[in-house]
Amino acid sequence: MLKKLFSGGSLMLLLLIMTCGSALAAPAVTDRTAQNREEALKIVERANQEIQGKIAAAVEQADRMQQDYVKAVTAIRQSQALAKLNELKVKYLTEGSAARKAQMAAEMAALEPQAANDNPQVDRVLADIDQKSRELIDTAFAQRGTVSLNARELTASFQNQSLQDLTASLVTLKYSNDLDKLIRNLYNETLAIADGAIAQAARLGVKAERYWELVTLGDRQVWIDPIAVSV
């Protein structure tokens, strides 16, 4: 389903580069520099742990969101197959052509596995679909006279989609928007943590630099700045 968050080894956040004075600096200055270095390492370590925690939590949340989305779309497709199957069964009873009956029988046989209700949570998922669709519609049309591009596209497609297809589109848009929000929040929060650690290290006379790590969230990949430390 999802790629592992970390490819191996422990990730760290900041590359620390000591900027010292003369090689013949007095012992007191050297001691102070060592203390600053030690304090900077502690700051980086705390920031690293916080960022890694946020990344792990976001990956877990994205995983749940993706699983719920797949479950919801599966339930919609199942409901489509069931409706088509029932329609064919009714037509089959009144069909006079033997050739047409044979064709319909083959179609029904193909639909049977798709319509099978082997998921005990389908009813709950269908209820969630309805709720999410209502929430999305309310959000899309919340501002007076203002309709988002996605909402306009969905509105224009009303006449070209079945109810189930439209519901699937709404659920997909809801999932996409929620995942985008999760990614934005993670990016902004981890960036702020890294910037704070860099600033604190600079005040101690230590230069710190971030690097970017590719993280998989749901069906997206995003560059986040976890902390790696090298002295």
XYZ file of C-alpha atoms in Angstrom:
231
model
C 0.000 0.000 0.000
C 2.363 2.636 1.208
C 6.107 2.900 0.952
C 7.987 2.855 4.216
C 8.685 6.278 5.642
C 12.361 5.795 6.134
C 14.600 3.926 3.708
C 17.013 2.901 6.447
C 19.144 4.283 9.193
C 18.088 7.101 11.446
C 17.269 10.388 9.781
C 18.631 13.568 11.284
C 17.900 17.165 10.571
C 20.694 19.643 10.548
C 24.239 19.682 9.310
C 26.294 21.434 11.972
C 29.434 23.266 10.998
C 31.500 24.789 13.774
C 32.886 28.253 13.136
C 35.807 28.771 15.446
C 38.348 31.542 15.791
C 42.061 31.047 15.919
C 43.474 27.559 16.314
C 45.376 28.979 19.272
C 42.251 30.238 21.076
C 42.387 30.429 24.828
C 41.123 27.431 26.836
C 38.152 29.434 28.133
C 37.046 30.242 24.600
C 37.500 26.612 23.596
C 35.413 25.459 26.543
C 32.694 27.939 25.677
C 32.729 26.805 22.059
C 32.409 23.190 23.159
C 29.477 24.086 25.408
C 27.770 25.909 22.547
C 28.331 22.941 20.285
C 26.842 20.568 22.847
C 23.814 22.816 23.358
C 23.305 23.123 19.584
C 23.364 19.333 19.247
C 20.667 19.053 21.911
C 18.520 21.609 20.106
C 18.918 19.732 16.829
C 18.147 16.399 18.460
C 14.921 17.726 19.980
C 13.892 19.270 16.664
C 14.742 16.039 14.872
C 12.564 13.982 17.198
C 9.660 16.407 16.852
C 9.847 16.445 13.053
C 10.128 12.675 12.788
C 7.141 12.322 15.102
C 5.064 14.641 12.930
C 6.074 12.805 9.755
C 5.214 9.414 11.263
C 1.820 10.691 12.453
C 1.059 12.196 9.031
C 1.985 8.973 7.232
C -0.288 6.994 9.552
C -3.156 9.432 9.010
C -2.657 9.421 5.222
C -2.698 5.621 5.281
C -6.052 5.611 7.085
C -7.445 8.214 4.699
C -6.386 6.183 1.674
C -7.858 2.980 3.088
C -11.170 4.719 3.806
C -11.187 6.234 0.322
C -10.552 2.894 -1.395
C -13.238 1.304 0.764
C -15.711 4.039 -0.152
C -15.072 3.842 -3.891
C -15.262 0.040 -3.746
C -18.662 0.302 -2.079
C -19.863 2.716 -4.770
C -18.735 0.414 -7.568
C -20.353 -2.506 -5.775
C -23.620 -0.615 -5.582
C -23.372 0.183 -9.313
C -22.830 -3.471 -10.161
C -25.745 -4.527 -7.959
C -28.097 -2.004 -9.565
C -27.074 -3.138 -13.051
C -27.457 -6.776 -12.051
C -30.975 -6.223 -10.724
C -31.897 -4.318 -13.885
C -30.674 -7.168 -16.062
C -32.586 -9.727 -13.997
C -35.848 -7.869 -14.564
C -35.194 -7.509 -18.295
C -34.181 -11.152 -18.540
C -37.617 -12.283 -17.347
C -39.388 -10.385 -20.128
C -36.860 -10.922 -22.921
C -38.192 -13.069 -25.769
C -35.032 -13.520 -27.804
C -33.000 -16.582 -26.863
C -29.810 -14.993 -28.189
C -30.399 -11.852 -26.182
C -31.161 -13.929 -23.068
C -27.866 -15.766 -23.475
C -26.026 -12.454 -23.748
C -27.792 -11.088 -20.665
C -27.012 -14.264 -18.723
C -23.313 -13.811 -19.513
C -23.469 -10.171 -18.409
C -25.161 -11.144 -15.135
C -22.546 -13.813 -14.461
C -19.807 -11.209 -14.915
C -21.552 -8.787 -12.548
C -22.169 -11.313 -9.758
C -18.642 -11.118 -8.235
C -18.640 -7.308 -8.435
C -22.013 -7.075 -6.685
C -21.229 -9.626 -3.955
C -21.525 -8.029 -0.513
C -18.565 -9.653 1.220
C -17.629 -6.490 3.116
C -19.457 -6.210 6.470
C -18.672 -2.475 6.580
C -20.269 -1.594 3.236
C -23.404 -0.121 4.830
C -21.303 2.105 7.079
C -19.109 3.121 4.164
C -22.131 4.055 2.063
C -23.408 6.206 4.930
C -19.983 7.868 5.139
C -20.072 8.512 1.393
C -23.372 10.332 1.725
C -22.088 12.432 4.626
C -18.808 13.306 2.913
C -20.625 14.227 -0.285
C -22.924 16.585 1.606
C -19.956 18.161 3.405
C -18.111 18.668 0.130
C -21.101 20.279 -1.557
C -21.649 22.579 1.432
C -17.972 23.579 1.385
C -17.798 24.098 -2.373
C -20.763 26.446 -2.417
C -20.227 28.113 0.962
C -19.078 31.468 -0.410
C -21.775 33.611 -1.989
C -21.530 33.604 -5.758
C -18.159 31.905 -5.631
C -17.700 28.388 -6.902
C -14.325 26.690 -6.999
C -12.986 25.310 -10.268
C -13.453 21.741 -9.053
C -17.009 22.483 -7.988
C -17.782 24.028 -11.391
C -16.354 20.987 -13.121
C -18.451 18.682 -10.977
C -21.569 20.785 -11.561
C -21.018 20.672 -15.315
C -20.731 16.896 -15.152
C -24.089 16.357 -13.418
C -25.856 15.501 -16.683
C -23.075 13.210 -17.855
C -22.697 11.035 -14.757
C -24.856 8.546 -12.951
C -25.581 9.199 -9.286
C -22.944 6.650 -8.297
C -20.345 8.141 -10.651
C -21.034 11.615 -9.318
C -20.785 10.373 -5.744
C -17.446 8.720 -6.559
C -16.219 12.027 -8.011
C -17.270 13.879 -4.869
C -15.594 11.338 -2.602
C -12.421 11.514 -4.712
C -12.380 15.304 -4.495
C -12.975 15.150 -0.738
C -10.085 12.710 -0.309
C -7.803 14.821 -2.506
C -8.610 18.031 -0.622
C -8.122 16.403 2.787
C -4.792 14.915 1.712
C -3.645 18.268 0.331
C -4.470 19.894 3.668
C -2.554 17.213 5.577
C 0.499 17.718 3.352
C 0.396 21.511 3.654
C 0.152 21.345 7.432
C 3.027 18.866 7.691
C 5.218 20.939 5.370
C 4.563 24.214 7.189
C 4.945 22.749 10.686
C 8.190 20.881 9.981
C 9.633 23.877 8.148
C 8.912 26.099 11.155
C 10.584 23.595 13.498
C 13.671 23.404 11.276
C 13.886 27.197 10.941
C 13.624 27.567 14.710
C 16.413 25.072 15.321
C 18.631 26.780 12.744
C 18.079 30.176 14.378
C 18.844 28.839 17.868
C 22.009 27.135 16.647
C 23.112 30.363 14.931
C 22.788 32.265 18.202
C 25.231 29.760 19.684
C 27.709 30.448 16.881
C 26.937 27.212 15.040
C 25.910 27.106 11.377
C 23.081 24.660 10.674
C 21.672 23.580 7.305
C 18.580 21.535 6.453
C 18.155 18.982 3.708
C 15.005 17.614 2.045
C 13.620 14.093 2.383
C 11.067 12.556 -0.013
C 8.116 11.211 2.001
C 5.153 9.191 0.709
C 1.733 10.254 2.004
C -1.191 8.302 0.599
C -0.795 8.379 -3.170
C 1.435 11.467 -3.098
C 5.132 12.075 -2.626
C 6.263 15.303 -0.978
C 9.592 16.850 0.002
C 9.790 17.404 3.768
C 12.810 18.657 5.701
C 13.669 16.112 8.411
C 16.875 16.788 10.316
C 20.163 15.005 9.741
C 23.124 16.026 11.873
C 26.750 15.641 10.897
C 29.554 17.233 12.895
